[in-house]
C-alpha atoms as a PDB file:
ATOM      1  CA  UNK A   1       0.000   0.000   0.000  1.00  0.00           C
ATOM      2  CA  UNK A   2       1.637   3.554  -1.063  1.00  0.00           C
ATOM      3  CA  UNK A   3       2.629   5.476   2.286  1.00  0.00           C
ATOM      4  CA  UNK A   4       2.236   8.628   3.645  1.00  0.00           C
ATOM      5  CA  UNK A   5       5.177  10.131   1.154  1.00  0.00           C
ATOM      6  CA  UNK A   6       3.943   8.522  -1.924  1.00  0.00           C
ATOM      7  CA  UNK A   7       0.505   9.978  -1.058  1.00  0.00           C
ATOM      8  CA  UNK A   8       1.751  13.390  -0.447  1.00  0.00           C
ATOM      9  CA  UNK A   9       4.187  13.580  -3.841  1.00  0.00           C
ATOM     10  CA  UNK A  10       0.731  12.192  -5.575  1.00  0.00           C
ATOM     11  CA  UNK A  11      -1.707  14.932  -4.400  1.00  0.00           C
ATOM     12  CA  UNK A  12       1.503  17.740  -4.593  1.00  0.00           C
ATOM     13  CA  UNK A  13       1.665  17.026  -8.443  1.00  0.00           C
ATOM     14  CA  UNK A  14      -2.182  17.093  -9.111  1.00  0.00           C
ATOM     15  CA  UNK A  15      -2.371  20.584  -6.580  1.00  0.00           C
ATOM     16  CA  UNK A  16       0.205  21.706  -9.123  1.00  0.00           C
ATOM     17  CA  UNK A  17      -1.885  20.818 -12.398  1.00  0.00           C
ATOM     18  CA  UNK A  18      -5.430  21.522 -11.292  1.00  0.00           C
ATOM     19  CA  UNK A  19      -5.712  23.536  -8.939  1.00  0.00           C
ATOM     20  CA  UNK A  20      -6.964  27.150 -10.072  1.00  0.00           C
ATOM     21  CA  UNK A  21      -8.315  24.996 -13.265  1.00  0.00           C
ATOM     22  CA  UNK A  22     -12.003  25.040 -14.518  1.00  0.00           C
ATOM     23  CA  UNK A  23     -13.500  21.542 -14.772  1.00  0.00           C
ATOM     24  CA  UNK A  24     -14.412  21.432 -18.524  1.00  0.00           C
ATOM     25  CA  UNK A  25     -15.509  17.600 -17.840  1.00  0.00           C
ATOM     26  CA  UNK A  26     -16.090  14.629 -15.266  1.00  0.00           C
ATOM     27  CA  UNK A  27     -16.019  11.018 -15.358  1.00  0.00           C
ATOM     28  CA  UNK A  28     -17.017   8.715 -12.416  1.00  0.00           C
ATOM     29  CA  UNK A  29     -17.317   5.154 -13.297  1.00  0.00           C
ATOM     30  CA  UNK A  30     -18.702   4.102 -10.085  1.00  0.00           C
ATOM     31  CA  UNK A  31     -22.084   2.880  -9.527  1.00  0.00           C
ATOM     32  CA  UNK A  32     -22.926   5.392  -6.891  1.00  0.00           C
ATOM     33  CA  UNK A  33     -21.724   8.247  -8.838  1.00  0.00           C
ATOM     34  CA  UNK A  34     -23.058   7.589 -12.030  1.00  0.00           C
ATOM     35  CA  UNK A  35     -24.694  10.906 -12.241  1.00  0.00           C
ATOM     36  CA  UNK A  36     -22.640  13.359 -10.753  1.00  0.00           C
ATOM     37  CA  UNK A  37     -20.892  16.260 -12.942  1.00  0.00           C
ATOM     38  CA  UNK A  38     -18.245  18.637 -11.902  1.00  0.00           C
ATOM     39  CA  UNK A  39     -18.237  20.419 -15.101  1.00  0.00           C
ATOM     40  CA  UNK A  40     -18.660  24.011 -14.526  1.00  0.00           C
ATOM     41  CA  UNK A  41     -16.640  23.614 -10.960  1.00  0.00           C
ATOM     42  CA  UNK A  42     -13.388  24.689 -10.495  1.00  0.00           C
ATOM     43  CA  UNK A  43     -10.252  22.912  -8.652  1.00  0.00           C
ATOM     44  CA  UNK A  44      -9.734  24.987  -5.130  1.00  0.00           C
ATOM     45  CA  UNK A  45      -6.795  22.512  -4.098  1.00  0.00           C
ATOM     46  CA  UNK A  46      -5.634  18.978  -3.847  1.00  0.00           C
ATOM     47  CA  UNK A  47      -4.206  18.049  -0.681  1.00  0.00           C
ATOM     48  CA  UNK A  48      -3.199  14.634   1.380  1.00  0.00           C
ATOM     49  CA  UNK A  49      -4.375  13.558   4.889  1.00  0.00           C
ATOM     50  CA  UNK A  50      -2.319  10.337   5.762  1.00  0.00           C
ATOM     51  CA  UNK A  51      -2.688   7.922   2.785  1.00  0.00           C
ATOM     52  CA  UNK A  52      -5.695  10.059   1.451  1.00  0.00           C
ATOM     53  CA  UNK A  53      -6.355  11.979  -1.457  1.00  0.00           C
ATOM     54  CA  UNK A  54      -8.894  14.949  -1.117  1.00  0.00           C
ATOM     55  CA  UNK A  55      -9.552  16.887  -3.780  1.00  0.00           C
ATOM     56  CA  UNK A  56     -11.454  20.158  -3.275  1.00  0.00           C
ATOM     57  CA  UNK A  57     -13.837  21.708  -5.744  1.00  0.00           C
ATOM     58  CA  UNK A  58     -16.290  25.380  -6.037  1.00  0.00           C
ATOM     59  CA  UNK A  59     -19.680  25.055  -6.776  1.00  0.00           C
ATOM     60  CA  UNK A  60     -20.084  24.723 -10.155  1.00  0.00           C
ATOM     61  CA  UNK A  61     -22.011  28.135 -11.781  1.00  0.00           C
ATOM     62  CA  UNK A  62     -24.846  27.026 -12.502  1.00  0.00           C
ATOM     63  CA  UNK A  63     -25.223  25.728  -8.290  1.00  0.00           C
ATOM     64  CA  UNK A  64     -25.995  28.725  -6.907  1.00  0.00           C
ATOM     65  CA  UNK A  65     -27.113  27.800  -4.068  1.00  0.00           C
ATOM     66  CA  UNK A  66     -24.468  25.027  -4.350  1.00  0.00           C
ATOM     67  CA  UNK A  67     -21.368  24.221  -1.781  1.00  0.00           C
ATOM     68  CA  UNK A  68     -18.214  23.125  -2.274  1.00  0.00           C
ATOM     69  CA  UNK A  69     -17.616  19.690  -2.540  1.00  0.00           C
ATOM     70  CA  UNK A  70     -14.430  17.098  -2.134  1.00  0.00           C
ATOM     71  CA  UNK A  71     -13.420  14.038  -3.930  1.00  0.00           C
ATOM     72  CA  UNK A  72     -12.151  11.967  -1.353  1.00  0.00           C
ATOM     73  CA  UNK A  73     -10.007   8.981  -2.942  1.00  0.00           C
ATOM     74  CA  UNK A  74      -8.271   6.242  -1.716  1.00  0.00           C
ATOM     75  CA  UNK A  75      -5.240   3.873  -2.950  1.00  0.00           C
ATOM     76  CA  UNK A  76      -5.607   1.200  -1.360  1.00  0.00           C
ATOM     77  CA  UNK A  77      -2.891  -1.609  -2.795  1.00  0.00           C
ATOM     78  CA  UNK A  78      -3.589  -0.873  -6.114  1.00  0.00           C
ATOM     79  CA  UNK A  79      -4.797   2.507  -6.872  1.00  0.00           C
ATOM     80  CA  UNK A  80      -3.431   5.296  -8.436  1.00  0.00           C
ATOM     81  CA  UNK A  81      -3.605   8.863 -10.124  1.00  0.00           C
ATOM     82  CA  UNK A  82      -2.190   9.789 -13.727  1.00  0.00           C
ATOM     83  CA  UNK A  83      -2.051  13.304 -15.306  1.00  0.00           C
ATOM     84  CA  UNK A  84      -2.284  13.363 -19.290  1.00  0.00           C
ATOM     85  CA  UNK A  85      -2.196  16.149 -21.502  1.00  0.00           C
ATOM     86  CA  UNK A  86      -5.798  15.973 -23.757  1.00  0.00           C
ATOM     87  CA  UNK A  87      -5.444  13.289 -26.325  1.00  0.00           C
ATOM     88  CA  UNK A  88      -2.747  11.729 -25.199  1.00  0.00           C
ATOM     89  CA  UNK A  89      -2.481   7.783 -24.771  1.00  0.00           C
ATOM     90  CA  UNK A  90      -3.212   6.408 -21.750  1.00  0.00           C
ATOM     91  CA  UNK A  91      -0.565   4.180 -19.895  1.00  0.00           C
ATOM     92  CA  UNK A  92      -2.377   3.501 -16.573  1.00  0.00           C
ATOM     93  CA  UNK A  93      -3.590   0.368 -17.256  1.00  0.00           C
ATOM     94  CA  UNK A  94      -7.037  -0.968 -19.577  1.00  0.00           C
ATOM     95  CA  UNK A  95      -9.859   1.434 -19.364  1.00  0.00           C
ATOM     96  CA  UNK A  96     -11.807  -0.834 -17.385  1.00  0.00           C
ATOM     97  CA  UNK A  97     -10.003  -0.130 -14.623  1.00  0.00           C
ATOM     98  CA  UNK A  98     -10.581   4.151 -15.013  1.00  0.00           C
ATOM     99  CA  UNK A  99     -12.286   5.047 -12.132  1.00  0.00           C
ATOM    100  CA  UNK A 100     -12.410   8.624 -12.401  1.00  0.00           C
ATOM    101  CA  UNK A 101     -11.546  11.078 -15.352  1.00  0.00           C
ATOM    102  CA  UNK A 102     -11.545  14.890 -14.333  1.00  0.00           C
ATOM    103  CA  UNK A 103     -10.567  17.113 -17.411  1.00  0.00           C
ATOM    104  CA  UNK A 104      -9.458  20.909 -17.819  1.00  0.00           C
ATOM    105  CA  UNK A 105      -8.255  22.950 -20.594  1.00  0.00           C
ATOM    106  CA  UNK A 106      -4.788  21.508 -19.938  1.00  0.00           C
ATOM    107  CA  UNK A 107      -4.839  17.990 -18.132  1.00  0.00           C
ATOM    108  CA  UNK A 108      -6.813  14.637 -18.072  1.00  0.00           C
ATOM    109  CA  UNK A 109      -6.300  13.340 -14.750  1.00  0.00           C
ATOM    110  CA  UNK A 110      -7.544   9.617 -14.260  1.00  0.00           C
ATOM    111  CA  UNK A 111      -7.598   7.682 -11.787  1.00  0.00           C
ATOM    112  CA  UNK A 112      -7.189   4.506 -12.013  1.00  0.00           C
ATOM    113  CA  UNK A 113      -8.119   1.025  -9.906  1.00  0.00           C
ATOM    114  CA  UNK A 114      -9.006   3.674  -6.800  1.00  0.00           C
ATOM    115  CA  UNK A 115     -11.299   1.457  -4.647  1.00  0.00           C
ATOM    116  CA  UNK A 116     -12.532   4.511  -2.789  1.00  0.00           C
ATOM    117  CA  UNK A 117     -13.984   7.733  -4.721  1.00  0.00           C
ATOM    118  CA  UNK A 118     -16.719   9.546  -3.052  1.00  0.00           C
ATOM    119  CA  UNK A 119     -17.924  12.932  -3.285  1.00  0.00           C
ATOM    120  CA  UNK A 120     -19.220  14.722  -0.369  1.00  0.00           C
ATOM    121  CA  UNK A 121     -19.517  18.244   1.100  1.00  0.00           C
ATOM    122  CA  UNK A 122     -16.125  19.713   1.497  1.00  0.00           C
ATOM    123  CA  UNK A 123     -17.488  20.800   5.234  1.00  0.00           C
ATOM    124  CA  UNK A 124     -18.202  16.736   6.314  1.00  0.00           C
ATOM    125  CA  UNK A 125     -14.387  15.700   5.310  1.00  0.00           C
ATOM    126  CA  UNK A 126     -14.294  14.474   9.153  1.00  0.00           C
ATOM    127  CA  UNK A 127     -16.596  11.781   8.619  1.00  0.00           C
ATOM    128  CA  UNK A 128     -14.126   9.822   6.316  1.00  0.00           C
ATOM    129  CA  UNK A 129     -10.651  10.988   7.715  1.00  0.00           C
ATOM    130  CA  UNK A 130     -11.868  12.575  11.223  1.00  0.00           C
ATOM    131  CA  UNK A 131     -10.572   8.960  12.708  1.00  0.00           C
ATOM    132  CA  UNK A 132      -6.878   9.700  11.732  1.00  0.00           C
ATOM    133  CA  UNK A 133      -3.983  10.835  13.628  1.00  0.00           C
ATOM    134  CA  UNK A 134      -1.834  13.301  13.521  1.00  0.00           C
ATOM    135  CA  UNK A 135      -0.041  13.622   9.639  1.00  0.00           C
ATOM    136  CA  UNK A 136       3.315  13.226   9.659  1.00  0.00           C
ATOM    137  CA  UNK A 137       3.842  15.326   6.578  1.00  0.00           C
ATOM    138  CA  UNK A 138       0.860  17.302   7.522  1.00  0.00           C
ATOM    139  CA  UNK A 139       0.720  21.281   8.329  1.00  0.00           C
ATOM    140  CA  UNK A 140      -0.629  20.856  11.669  1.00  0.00           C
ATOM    141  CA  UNK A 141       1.805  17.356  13.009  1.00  0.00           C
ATOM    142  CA  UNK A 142       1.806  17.118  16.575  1.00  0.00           C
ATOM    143  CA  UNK A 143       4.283  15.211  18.093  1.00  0.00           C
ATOM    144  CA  UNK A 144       2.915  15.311  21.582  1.00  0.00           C
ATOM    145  CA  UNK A 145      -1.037  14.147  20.641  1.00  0.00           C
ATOM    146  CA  UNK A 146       0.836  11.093  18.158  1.00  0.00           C
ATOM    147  CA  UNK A 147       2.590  10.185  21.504  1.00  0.00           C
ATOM    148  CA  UNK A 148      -0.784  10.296  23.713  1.00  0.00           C
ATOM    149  CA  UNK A 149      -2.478   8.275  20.827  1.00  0.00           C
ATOM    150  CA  UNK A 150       0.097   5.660  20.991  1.00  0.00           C
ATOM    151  CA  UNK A 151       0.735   5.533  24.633  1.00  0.00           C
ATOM    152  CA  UNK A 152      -3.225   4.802  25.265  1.00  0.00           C
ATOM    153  CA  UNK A 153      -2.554   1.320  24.723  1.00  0.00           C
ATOM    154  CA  UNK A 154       0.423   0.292  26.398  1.00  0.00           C
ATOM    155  CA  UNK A 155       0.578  -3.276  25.677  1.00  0.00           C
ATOM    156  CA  UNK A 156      -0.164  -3.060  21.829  1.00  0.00           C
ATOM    157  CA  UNK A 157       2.867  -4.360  20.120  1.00  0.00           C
ATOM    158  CA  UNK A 158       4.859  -0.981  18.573  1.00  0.00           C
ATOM    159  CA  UNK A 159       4.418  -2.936  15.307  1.00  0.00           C
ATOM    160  CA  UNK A 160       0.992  -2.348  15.198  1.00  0.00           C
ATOM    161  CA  UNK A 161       0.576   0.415  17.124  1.00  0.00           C
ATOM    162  CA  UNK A 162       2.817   2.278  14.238  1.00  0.00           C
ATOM    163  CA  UNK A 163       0.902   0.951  11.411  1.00  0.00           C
ATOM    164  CA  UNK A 164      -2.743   1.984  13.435  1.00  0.00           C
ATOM    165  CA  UNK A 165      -3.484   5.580  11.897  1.00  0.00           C
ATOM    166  CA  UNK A 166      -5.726   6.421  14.290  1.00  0.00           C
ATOM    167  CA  UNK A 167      -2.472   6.744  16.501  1.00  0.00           C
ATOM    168  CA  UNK A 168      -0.317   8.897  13.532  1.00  0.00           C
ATOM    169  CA  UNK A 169      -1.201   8.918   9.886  1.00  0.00           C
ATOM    170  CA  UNK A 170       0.958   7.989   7.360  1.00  0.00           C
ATOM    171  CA  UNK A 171       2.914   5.076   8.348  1.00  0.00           C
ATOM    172  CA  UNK A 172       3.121   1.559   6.242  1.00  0.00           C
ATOM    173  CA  UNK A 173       5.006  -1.081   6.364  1.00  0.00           C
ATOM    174  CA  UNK A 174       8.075  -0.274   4.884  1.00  0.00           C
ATOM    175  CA  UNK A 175       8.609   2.981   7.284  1.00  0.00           C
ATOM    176  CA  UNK A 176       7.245   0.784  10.272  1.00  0.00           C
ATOM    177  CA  UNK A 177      10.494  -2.181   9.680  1.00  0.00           C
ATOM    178  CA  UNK A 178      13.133   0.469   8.474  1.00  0.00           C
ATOM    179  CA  UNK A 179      12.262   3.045  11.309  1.00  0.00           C
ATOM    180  CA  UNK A 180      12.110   0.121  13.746  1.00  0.00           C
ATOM    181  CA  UNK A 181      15.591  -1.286  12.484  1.00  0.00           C
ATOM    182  CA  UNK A 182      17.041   2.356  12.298  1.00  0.00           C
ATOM    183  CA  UNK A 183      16.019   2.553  16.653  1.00  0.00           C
ATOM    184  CA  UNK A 184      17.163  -1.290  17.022  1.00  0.00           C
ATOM    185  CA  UNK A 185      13.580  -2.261  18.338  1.00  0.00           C
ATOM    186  CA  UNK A 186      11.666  -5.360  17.034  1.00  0.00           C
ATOM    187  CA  UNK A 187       8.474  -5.231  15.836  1.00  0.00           C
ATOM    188  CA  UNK A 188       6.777  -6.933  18.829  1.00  0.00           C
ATOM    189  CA  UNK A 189       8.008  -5.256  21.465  1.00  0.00           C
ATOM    190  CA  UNK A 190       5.278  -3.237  23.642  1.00  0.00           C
ATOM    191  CA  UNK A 191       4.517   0.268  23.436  1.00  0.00           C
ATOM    192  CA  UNK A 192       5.371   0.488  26.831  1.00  0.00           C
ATOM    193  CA  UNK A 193       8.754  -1.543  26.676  1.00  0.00           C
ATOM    194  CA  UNK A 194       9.432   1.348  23.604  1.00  0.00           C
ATOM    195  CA  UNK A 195      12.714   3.069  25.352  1.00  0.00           C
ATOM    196  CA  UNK A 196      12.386   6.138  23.626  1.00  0.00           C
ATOM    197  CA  UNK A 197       9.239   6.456  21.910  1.00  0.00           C
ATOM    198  CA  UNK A 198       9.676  10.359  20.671  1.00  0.00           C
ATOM    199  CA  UNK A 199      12.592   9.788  19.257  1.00  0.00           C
ATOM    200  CA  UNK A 200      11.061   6.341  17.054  1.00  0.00           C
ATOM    201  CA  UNK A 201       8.276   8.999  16.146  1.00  0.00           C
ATOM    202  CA  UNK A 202      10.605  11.797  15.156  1.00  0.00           C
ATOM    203  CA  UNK A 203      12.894   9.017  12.978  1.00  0.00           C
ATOM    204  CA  UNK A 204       9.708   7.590  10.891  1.00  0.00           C
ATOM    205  CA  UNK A 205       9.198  11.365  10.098  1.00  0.00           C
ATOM    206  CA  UNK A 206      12.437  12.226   9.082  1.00  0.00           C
ATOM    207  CA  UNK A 207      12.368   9.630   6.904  1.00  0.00           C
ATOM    208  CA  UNK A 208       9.299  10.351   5.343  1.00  0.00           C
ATOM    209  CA  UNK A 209      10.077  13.836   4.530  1.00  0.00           C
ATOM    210  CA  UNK A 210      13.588  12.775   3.261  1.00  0.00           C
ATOM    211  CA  UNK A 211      11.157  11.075   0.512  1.00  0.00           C
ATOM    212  CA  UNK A 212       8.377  12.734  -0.014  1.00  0.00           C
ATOM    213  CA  UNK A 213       9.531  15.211  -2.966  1.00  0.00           C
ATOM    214  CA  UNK A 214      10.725  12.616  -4.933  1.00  0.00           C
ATOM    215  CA  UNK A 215       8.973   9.099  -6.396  1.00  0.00           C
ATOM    216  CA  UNK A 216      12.054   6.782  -5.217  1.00  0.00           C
ATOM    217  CA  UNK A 217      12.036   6.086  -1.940  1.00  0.00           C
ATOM    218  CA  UNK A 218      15.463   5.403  -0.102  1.00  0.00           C
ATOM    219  CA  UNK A 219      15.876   4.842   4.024  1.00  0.00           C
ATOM    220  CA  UNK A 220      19.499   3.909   3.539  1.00  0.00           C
ATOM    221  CA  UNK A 221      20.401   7.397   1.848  1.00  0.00           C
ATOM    222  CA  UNK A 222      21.614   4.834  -1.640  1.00  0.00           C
ATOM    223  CA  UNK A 223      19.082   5.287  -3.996  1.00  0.00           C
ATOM    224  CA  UNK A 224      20.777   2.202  -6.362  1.00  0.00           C
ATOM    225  CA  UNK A 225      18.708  -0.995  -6.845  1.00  0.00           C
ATOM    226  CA  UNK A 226      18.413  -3.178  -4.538  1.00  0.00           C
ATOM    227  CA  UNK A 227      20.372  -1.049  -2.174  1.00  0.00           C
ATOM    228  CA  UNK A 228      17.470   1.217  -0.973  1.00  0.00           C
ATOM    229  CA  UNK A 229      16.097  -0.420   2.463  1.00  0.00           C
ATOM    230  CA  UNK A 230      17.903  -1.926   5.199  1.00  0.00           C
ATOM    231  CA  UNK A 231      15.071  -4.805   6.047  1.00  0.00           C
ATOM    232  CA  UNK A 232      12.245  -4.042   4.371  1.00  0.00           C
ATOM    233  CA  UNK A 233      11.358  -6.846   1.687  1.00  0.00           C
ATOM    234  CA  UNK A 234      15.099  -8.431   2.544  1.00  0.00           C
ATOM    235  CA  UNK A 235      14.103 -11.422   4.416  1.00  0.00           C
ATOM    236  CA  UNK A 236      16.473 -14.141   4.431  1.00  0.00           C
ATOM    237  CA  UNK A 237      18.717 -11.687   3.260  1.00  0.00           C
ATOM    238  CA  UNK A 238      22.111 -10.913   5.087  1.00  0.00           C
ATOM    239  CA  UNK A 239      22.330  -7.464   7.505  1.00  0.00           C
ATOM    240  CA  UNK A 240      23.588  -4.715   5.518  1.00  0.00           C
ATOM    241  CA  UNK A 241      25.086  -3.869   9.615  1.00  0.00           C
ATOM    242  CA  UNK A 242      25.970  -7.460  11.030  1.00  0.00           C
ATOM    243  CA  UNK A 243      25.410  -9.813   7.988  1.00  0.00           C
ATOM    244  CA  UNK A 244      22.592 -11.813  10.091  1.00  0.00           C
ATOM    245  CA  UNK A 245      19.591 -13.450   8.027  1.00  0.00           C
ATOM    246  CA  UNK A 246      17.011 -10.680   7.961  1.00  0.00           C
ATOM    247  CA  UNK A 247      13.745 -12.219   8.973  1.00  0.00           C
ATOM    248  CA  UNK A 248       9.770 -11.767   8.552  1.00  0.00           C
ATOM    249  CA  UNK A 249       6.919 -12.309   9.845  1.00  0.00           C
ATOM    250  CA  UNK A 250       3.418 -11.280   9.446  1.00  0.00           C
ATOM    251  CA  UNK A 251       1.035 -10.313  12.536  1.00  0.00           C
ATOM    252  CA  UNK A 252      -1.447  -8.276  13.750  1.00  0.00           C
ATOM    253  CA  UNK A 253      -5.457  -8.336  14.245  1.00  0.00           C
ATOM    254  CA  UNK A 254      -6.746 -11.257  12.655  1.00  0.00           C
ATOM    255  CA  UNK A 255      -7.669 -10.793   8.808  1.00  0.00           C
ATOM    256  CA  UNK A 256      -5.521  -8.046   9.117  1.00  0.00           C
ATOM    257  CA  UNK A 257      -2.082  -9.410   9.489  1.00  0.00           C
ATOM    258  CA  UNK A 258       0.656  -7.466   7.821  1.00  0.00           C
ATOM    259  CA  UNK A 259       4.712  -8.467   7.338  1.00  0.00           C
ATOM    260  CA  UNK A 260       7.315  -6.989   9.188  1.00  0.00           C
ATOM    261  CA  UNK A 261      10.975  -7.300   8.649  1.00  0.00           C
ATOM    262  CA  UNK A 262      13.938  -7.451  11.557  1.00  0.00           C
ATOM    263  CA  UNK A 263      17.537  -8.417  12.052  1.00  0.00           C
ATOM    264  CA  UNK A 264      17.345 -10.375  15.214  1.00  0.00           C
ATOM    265  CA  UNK A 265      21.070  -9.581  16.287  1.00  0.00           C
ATOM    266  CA  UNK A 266      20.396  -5.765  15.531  1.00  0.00           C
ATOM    267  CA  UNK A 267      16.571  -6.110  17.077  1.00  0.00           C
ATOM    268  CA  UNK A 268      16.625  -8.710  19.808  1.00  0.00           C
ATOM    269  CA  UNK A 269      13.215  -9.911  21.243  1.00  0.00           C
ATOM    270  CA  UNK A 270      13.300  -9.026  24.334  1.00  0.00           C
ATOM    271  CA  UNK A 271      10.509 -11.498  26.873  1.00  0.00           C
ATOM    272  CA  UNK A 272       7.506  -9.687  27.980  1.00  0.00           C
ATOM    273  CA  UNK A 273       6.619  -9.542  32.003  1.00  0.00           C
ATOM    274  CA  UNK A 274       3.411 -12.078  31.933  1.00  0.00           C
ATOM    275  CA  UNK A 275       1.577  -9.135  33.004  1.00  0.00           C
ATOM    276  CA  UNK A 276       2.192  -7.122  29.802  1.00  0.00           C
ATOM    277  CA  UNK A 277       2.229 -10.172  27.368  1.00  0.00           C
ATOM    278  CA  UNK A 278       1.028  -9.093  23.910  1.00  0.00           C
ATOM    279  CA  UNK A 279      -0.583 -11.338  21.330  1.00  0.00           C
ATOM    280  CA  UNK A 280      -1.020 -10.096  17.415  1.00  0.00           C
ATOM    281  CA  UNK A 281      -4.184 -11.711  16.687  1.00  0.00           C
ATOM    282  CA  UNK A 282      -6.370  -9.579  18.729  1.00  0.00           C
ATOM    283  CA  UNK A 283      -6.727  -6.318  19.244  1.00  0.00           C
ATOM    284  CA  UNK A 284      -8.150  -2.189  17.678  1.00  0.00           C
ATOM    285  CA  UNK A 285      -8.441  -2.747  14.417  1.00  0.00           C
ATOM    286  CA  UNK A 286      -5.713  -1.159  12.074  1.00  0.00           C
ATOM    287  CA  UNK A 287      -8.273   1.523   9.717  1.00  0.00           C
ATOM    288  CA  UNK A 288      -7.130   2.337   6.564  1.00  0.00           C
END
């Protein structure tokens, strides 16, 4: 699932293309939009809140008594955005997976395979991202209330607690195993067991913003093939510090189990008090 910084670079380059921009024409090939038109509306700003896309519209001329209105939108695992000059070919996949098509005098942008598009007042955004956490690329972060969030539930593993954004938005699986590596914590420990927890916080933000202008990501600072992550995706794989067999291992609420990676010399396991043992099959479950 594209992270925070992928989402952010995403909504950056469609701010850059639409916003100010008349909509000349809209597409929405989902059922429950079938009828709506944008045409006449004009682009107020594109913007990211975690791993969502919110796209913010006028009232189209002919609403006057009309209110502006957001396209919220959704990745998921497999969506995605694409800006095209008009008439040019298409390269984001077969048209039956075109989702959305928004078009202005000087861009097509499609979306493609999004399994979230909805359209709702601009003034009732909360009801589809007023569950998330603090952003960690976000205007308004705050460190201290991303700390509360994830010290509520001391026992929760810091493996799931990171990838919960309810507790701080923006965090996937591939910043949760190389921030954890990078602070030499495993994936299981507790919350509470966390030795430093700011300073885990502040690292999975620093690396987020070291990527989020730019669409190859790199914790390792090498942005060369295979040379990018320390764990992520390297099970099995030698430590780029200690040469030990990276391993993996997926966990968290049940249906909702998601890998993590760790060097075992570089993130020993350490054993839980019986009082503060932690499971990964139960437990809040991780929203989108």
């Amino acid at each position: 699932m594209p992270e925070g910084d992928t989402v952010f670079l995403a909504c950056k380059r469609l701010h850059q293309a639409l916003a100010g921009q008349p909509v000349t024409a809209s597409d929405f090939r989902v059922p429950q939009l079938a009828t709506a038109d944008l045409s006449g509306a004009t682009v107020l700003e594109v913007v990211p809140r975690g791993k969502h896309q919110l796209l913010r519209f006028s009232p189209a001329d002919r609403d006057a008594d009309g209110e502006p209105l957001t396209l919220h939108t959704h990745f998921k695992m497999d969506g995605t955005w694409h800006l095209y000059r008009p008439g040019a070919t298409r390269k984001g996949g077969p048209d039956f997976q075109v989702r959305v098509v928004l078009t202005t005098p000087d861009w097509e942008a499609v979306g493609y395979r999004l399994p979230v598009v909805e359209l709702i007042p601009t003034a009732q955004e909360h009801t589809v991202v007023g569950h998330l956490g603090p952003d960690l690329l976000g205007p308004d972060w705050d460190l201290d209330e991303a700390l509360r969030r994830l010290g509520s539930a001391p026992e929760r593993t810091i493996g799931e607690a990171l990838l919960d954004q309810r507790n701080l938005a923006g965090i996937g699986t591939l910043y949760r195993a190389e921030t954890l590596f990078l602070s030499g914590i495993h994936p299981r420990t507790p919350v509470a067991a966390v030795p430093d927890l700011r300073a885990v916080v502040e690292r999975a933000r620093r690396l987020l913003e070291a990527n989020k202008d730019r669409p190859d990501q790199s914790t390792t600072g090498d942005l060369r093939r295979g040379r990018t992550a320390w764990v992520f995706e390297r099970a099995r794989q030698p430590c780029r510090r200690c040469g030990t067999r990276i391993r993996e291992e997926a966990f968290g609420p049940r249906g909702q189990e998601r890998k993590a990676y760790w060097c075992p010399r570089c993130q020993p396991q350490k054993v839980a008090e019986p009082s503060r043992s932690v499971t990964g099959d139960h437990g809040p479950s991780l929203r989108p």
